[in-house]
Amino acid sequence: MAKKPDPTAVDALVTNALLTLATADGPRRLVGRGDHPVLFAGKTGANKEALDRIQDAAVPLVAVEGKAKAESVRLTEAGFTRVLPHLPDERVGPLAKQVAAVLATAARLAFIRGVVSRTRAAAPELLPLVQETEAALEGENTARLAATVARRERDRAEEAAIVEILAALRRIGVSRLAALRQEYDIEGGSAADLPTIALHTREPLPQKPDMQAALLTPDTPEEKGFRREVIRRLAAQWREAIDAKRDDAVAFMEAGIGNVRGVRQIGTPGETARFDGEFYDADEGVSTGTPVRVVRPGWVIDEDDDRQHVILKAKVAR
Amino acid sequence: MAEQTFCIDFGSGFTKVGLRRHPTATTVLVNDHGIDTTDFCYHSVVVIDRSGPKPVVEYGKKAAGRAPANGIEIHANWKQWLFLTPSGDEPGANSVEAFLRTDELAKLAARHGVTATQIGHLRQLVSSARELLAGAGVQPVTRDAQRQQFAASLAVYYFTWLRQEVLKECERLPHAGVKYADIPTRVSVPAFAHGSNVTTHPGCKFLTTALVKAGWSLHPENPVVSEPVANTVGVLTNGLNATKKNKVDLGSMFNKGPVITVGANAKYYAPYRAIVVDVGGYTTDFAVLTLRQDGLLDADPERAFDAQQHSVPLGVSDLDKRVLSVLPPEKAAWLSKRSADELDGFRVTLYTEGKPVRSGVIGTVGAPGTEGDAVRDQLSQFAAAVGAEVRQFLTAIGTGGTNELVLTGGGVSIPAVRDAILTAAAADGREFVKIHGPDIQKKHTGKPVHKLDSRIARGGGAIGGSSLFFEPALA
């Protein structure tokens, strides 16, 4: 029966191999013939034990790169941690940089934080890597944000198209019904005798969270009337707050009114505009098209079919 | 007969346009989206800007609320000028001539020994000078005649613009078999032109001439209808049009109401009357339409009813003044600076709902207590004044008849006013078989009621004027 190698000797072999790898000027291979110098002289006895430990499947201390004669190894994060106590400070930075370069972003930052907290001298070496990582993260965030915006826009376009399609189908239904009634009259019947068909009756749409935007858009005359009435009342109070120079109240109310779907502000204070009596109000007589200065903005609701409903004209002066 | 008809209800403040798209289509108001009445009410105000090299005329929302200035004229109530009756010699048109006719001058002349004959010669001198300045052979033009001519010219511009707006809006309506540009139109005119005058009255002629010049084609048989008749037909039919065996089905259109019952068997019933009370912003208008014995059979629908009308200068603006007078000065000042929209909201809250109005700057207006009591007092007094006018007007028409009461105008939405009208109308034992009005319930009247929606209450004239009722070929 073969004698079991001394564990201390195996530990020493592992540490020596890792230290050699960490301080080497060029690539190293584990064992056998190849282009690069070896870390272990053979594969038997204590060397075998050390090789098994260094290539442990659960926590490998090195990672193999290249194939056949060109094969070489590099330290893993676990290997680096293992050899770190034996390294001179000036070697920590360059080695940590190599190890960190192949780690995923989150793991890389955690690794660098650990190294720097232990060896301050490594910080200058690792700073460029952290800056690169930071820039990469910003890029990733921007890209993710853009992807989210694009996805939401696609969703909104789909929702709007669904609403438009339903509205168009309703209009087609109404138009078809009117034509049929007219045809019925022409044929000698009386459309007044025909039953009324409620075209607006329909099953409610499935309410998924991303349909909320569509549901917030007033659809029925009652909903549109309610929006006009509410904005009219709020705008009246907003105007009062402006007259009373209550800037805080003005800002809060303005935010509230402006955030309502479909509501748009007419002009901004100090802005120059061309007078149009539909949107602007002046205490003095002003000709259409005359340049005027906006003294107090107004509010308009963009309703469907390109209709606009002016809630409060903007106050202007020459 | 016209298969389709527009009806223009040309009002002093707002103009409404009704449309019947085919003989039995329910009449609709152009630009009515069912949201609020401001959509289908076209402003009648016209702005003429003469400050540039060429005059610019503006209408509708662009003209509403504009301020006058040097060269910018605002014509807000020019409809009345069309219906003026200018006399051949109107001394009041010239201030010097007016002065020469005053009692004060006569007294002063007597004191200084100037005789009446001398004053007469002076008048002739001034009159001759006026004629001389006007040009040889030119008839001197009175101020009223000038205004009338101006309004007639303005009407052409206004109705041209209105036509563009109406046709633009019609583009959004179903087009199956309908050419909107070819649809003839009818126009409603004030009640004094009712009956045979409806086409011969000079004001009506100015109006129809302007419509033709503006591109509208007039209805071939009945281009003009009087306002109270159109309004009553609109209210009683709710805009419904129906035919039966190629004849107008009045029974269906009037929902087999009292006018049909009486009209079909006139000799068995007391005369039918529709009494219309319209409490507007500045006036309260009354009209009584009495169905003639064979009215529904008359070839001229305009002659189906005898009409009486009366108008008193008492409206919701008077109520506003009364309320302002009892409010603390700072609140009255605040209120008088509100926009028209804000005032409408104020009236709904305080007068109709009976709630105090809240303001972030001045607190509440009409809060319970002394102020609220004072406001309620003014409301009661105004309502009583309207009620008194109703009673006085109705006294003249007696108590008999099969009567329907129609309440329209913004003022009748105020519960105190509505109740005062109902009480006054029922005084002297007068009975109504049905009452029509906005915000009205059977519990208010104890009689059958027809709750008018806002489009009928405000656009009844335009809706009724487009009715099949006015198509004599189908009668």
Short mmCIF file of N, CA and C in Angstrom, two decimals, chain B residues 338-389:
data_model
loop_
_atom_site.label_atom_id
_atom_site.label_comp_id
_atom_site.label_asym_id
_atom_site.label_seq_id
_atom_site.Cartn_x
_atom_site.Cartn_y
_atom_site.Cartn_z
N ARG B 338 -63.72 87.73 -11.94
CA ARG B 338 -63.68 86.33 -12.45
C ARG B 338 -64.00 86.31 -13.94
N SER B 339 -63.47 85.28 -14.63
CA SER B 339 -63.77 85.12 -16.06
C SER B 339 -65.20 84.58 -16.21
N ALA B 340 -65.70 84.60 -17.45
CA ALA B 340 -67.07 84.13 -17.70
C ALA B 340 -67.24 82.68 -17.28
N ASP B 341 -66.25 81.84 -17.57
CA ASP B 341 -66.30 80.43 -17.19
C ASP B 341 -66.35 80.28 -15.67
N GLU B 342 -65.51 81.07 -15.00
CA GLU B 342 -65.46 80.99 -13.54
C GLU B 342 -66.77 81.45 -12.93
N LEU B 343 -67.38 82.49 -13.54
CA LEU B 343 -68.68 82.96 -13.03
C LEU B 343 -69.74 81.89 -13.20
N ASP B 344 -69.68 81.17 -14.32
CA ASP B 344 -70.65 80.08 -14.53
C ASP B 344 -70.52 79.04 -13.41
N GLY B 345 -69.27 78.70 -13.09
CA GLY B 345 -69.03 77.74 -12.01
C GLY B 345 -69.53 78.27 -10.68
N PHE B 346 -69.32 79.56 -10.45
CA PHE B 346 -69.78 80.22 -9.22
C PHE B 346 -71.30 80.11 -9.10
N ARG B 347 -71.99 80.38 -10.23
CA ARG B 347 -73.46 80.35 -10.21
C ARG B 347 -73.97 78.95 -9.91
N VAL B 348 -73.34 77.95 -10.53
CA VAL B 348 -73.78 76.56 -10.30
C VAL B 348 -73.63 76.22 -8.82
N THR B 349 -72.48 76.57 -8.26
CA THR B 349 -72.21 76.20 -6.86
C THR B 349 -73.14 76.93 -5.89
N LEU B 350 -73.20 78.26 -6.03
CA LEU B 350 -73.93 79.06 -5.04
C LEU B 350 -75.45 79.07 -5.29
N TYR B 351 -75.86 79.27 -6.54
CA TYR B 351 -77.29 79.42 -6.81
C TYR B 351 -77.99 78.06 -6.96
N THR B 352 -77.35 77.15 -7.73
CA THR B 352 -78.03 75.89 -8.03
C THR B 352 -77.84 74.87 -6.93
N GLU B 353 -76.56 74.69 -6.50
CA GLU B 353 -76.30 73.68 -5.46
C GLU B 353 -76.55 74.24 -4.06
N GLY B 354 -76.52 75.56 -3.92
CA GLY B 354 -76.74 76.15 -2.60
C GLY B 354 -75.54 76.01 -1.68
N LYS B 355 -74.36 75.76 -2.26
CA LYS B 355 -73.15 75.59 -1.45
C LYS B 355 -72.35 76.88 -1.46
N PRO B 356 -71.59 77.17 -0.39
CA PRO B 356 -70.69 78.31 -0.46
C PRO B 356 -69.58 78.05 -1.48
N VAL B 357 -69.09 79.11 -2.08
CA VAL B 357 -67.98 78.98 -3.04
C VAL B 357 -66.68 79.19 -2.28
N ARG B 358 -65.72 78.31 -2.53
CA ARG B 358 -64.45 78.40 -1.81
C ARG B 358 -63.40 79.09 -2.66
N SER B 359 -62.61 79.92 -2.00
CA SER B 359 -61.50 80.57 -2.68
C SER B 359 -60.29 80.51 -1.77
N GLY B 360 -59.13 80.22 -2.38
CA GLY B 360 -57.91 80.16 -1.59
C GLY B 360 -57.49 81.53 -1.09
N VAL B 361 -57.97 82.59 -1.71
CA VAL B 361 -57.54 83.94 -1.35
C VAL B 361 -58.50 84.60 -0.36
N ILE B 362 -59.81 84.49 -0.64
CA ILE B 362 -60.75 85.23 0.22
C ILE B 362 -61.63 84.33 1.07
N GLY B 363 -61.30 83.04 1.14
CA GLY B 363 -62.09 82.11 1.97
C GLY B 363 -63.34 81.67 1.25
N THR B 364 -64.48 81.73 1.92
CA THR B 364 -65.71 81.27 1.31
C THR B 364 -66.64 82.45 1.01
N VAL B 365 -67.44 82.26 -0.03
CA VAL B 365 -68.45 83.26 -0.38
C VAL B 365 -69.80 82.60 -0.17
N GLY B 366 -70.63 83.22 0.66
CA GLY B 366 -71.97 82.68 0.92
C GLY B 366 -71.96 81.58 1.97
N ALA B 367 -70.99 81.65 2.89
CA ALA B 367 -70.92 80.64 3.96
C ALA B 367 -72.14 80.77 4.88
N PRO B 368 -72.54 79.64 5.52
CA PRO B 368 -73.69 79.71 6.43
C PRO B 368 -73.49 80.82 7.48
N GLY B 369 -74.55 81.48 7.80
CA GLY B 369 -74.45 82.61 8.74
C GLY B 369 -75.03 83.85 8.07
N THR B 370 -74.55 84.99 8.50
CA THR B 370 -75.09 86.26 7.99
C THR B 370 -74.96 86.37 6.47
N GLU B 371 -73.75 86.01 5.99
CA GLU B 371 -73.49 86.17 4.55
C GLU B 371 -74.38 85.22 3.73
N GLY B 372 -74.45 83.97 4.19
CA GLY B 372 -75.28 82.98 3.48
C GLY B 372 -76.74 83.39 3.48
N ASP B 373 -77.20 83.92 4.63
CA ASP B 373 -78.60 84.36 4.72
C ASP B 373 -78.87 85.52 3.76
N ALA B 374 -77.88 86.43 3.67
CA ALA B 374 -78.05 87.59 2.78
C ALA B 374 -78.13 87.13 1.33
N VAL B 375 -77.29 86.17 0.97
CA VAL B 375 -77.32 85.65 -0.41
C VAL B 375 -78.66 84.98 -0.68
N ARG B 376 -79.10 84.17 0.27
CA ARG B 376 -80.39 83.47 0.10
C ARG B 376 -81.55 84.47 -0.03
N ASP B 377 -81.46 85.55 0.74
CA ASP B 377 -82.49 86.60 0.64
C ASP B 377 -82.56 87.16 -0.77
N GLN B 378 -81.38 87.44 -1.32
CA GLN B 378 -81.34 88.01 -2.67
C GLN B 378 -81.87 87.02 -3.71
N LEU B 379 -81.52 85.75 -3.50
CA LEU B 379 -82.04 84.70 -4.39
C LEU B 379 -83.56 84.68 -4.34
N SER B 380 -84.10 84.74 -3.13
CA SER B 380 -85.56 84.69 -2.95
C SER B 380 -86.22 85.91 -3.61
N GLN B 381 -85.58 87.08 -3.42
CA GLN B 381 -86.18 88.30 -3.99
C GLN B 381 -86.16 88.26 -5.51
N PHE B 382 -85.04 87.76 -6.07
CA PHE B 382 -84.94 87.66 -7.52
C PHE B 382 -85.98 86.67 -8.04
N ALA B 383 -86.07 85.53 -7.36
CA ALA B 383 -87.04 84.50 -7.78
C ALA B 383 -88.46 85.07 -7.72
N ALA B 384 -88.72 85.84 -6.65
CA ALA B 384 -90.06 86.43 -6.52
C ALA B 384 -90.33 87.41 -7.65
N ALA B 385 -89.28 88.17 -8.06
CA ALA B 385 -89.46 89.14 -9.16
C ALA B 385 -89.76 88.42 -10.47
N VAL B 386 -89.05 87.31 -10.71
CA VAL B 386 -89.32 86.53 -11.93
C VAL B 386 -90.75 85.96 -11.85
N GLY B 387 -91.09 85.43 -10.69
CA GLY B 387 -92.43 84.86 -10.50
C GLY B 387 -93.52 85.89 -10.77
N ALA B 388 -93.28 87.12 -10.28
CA ALA B 388 -94.28 88.19 -10.48
C ALA B 388 -94.45 88.49 -11.97
N GLU B 389 -93.35 88.49 -12.71
CA GLU B 389 -93.43 88.75 -14.16
C GLU B 389 -94.19 87.62 -14.85
#
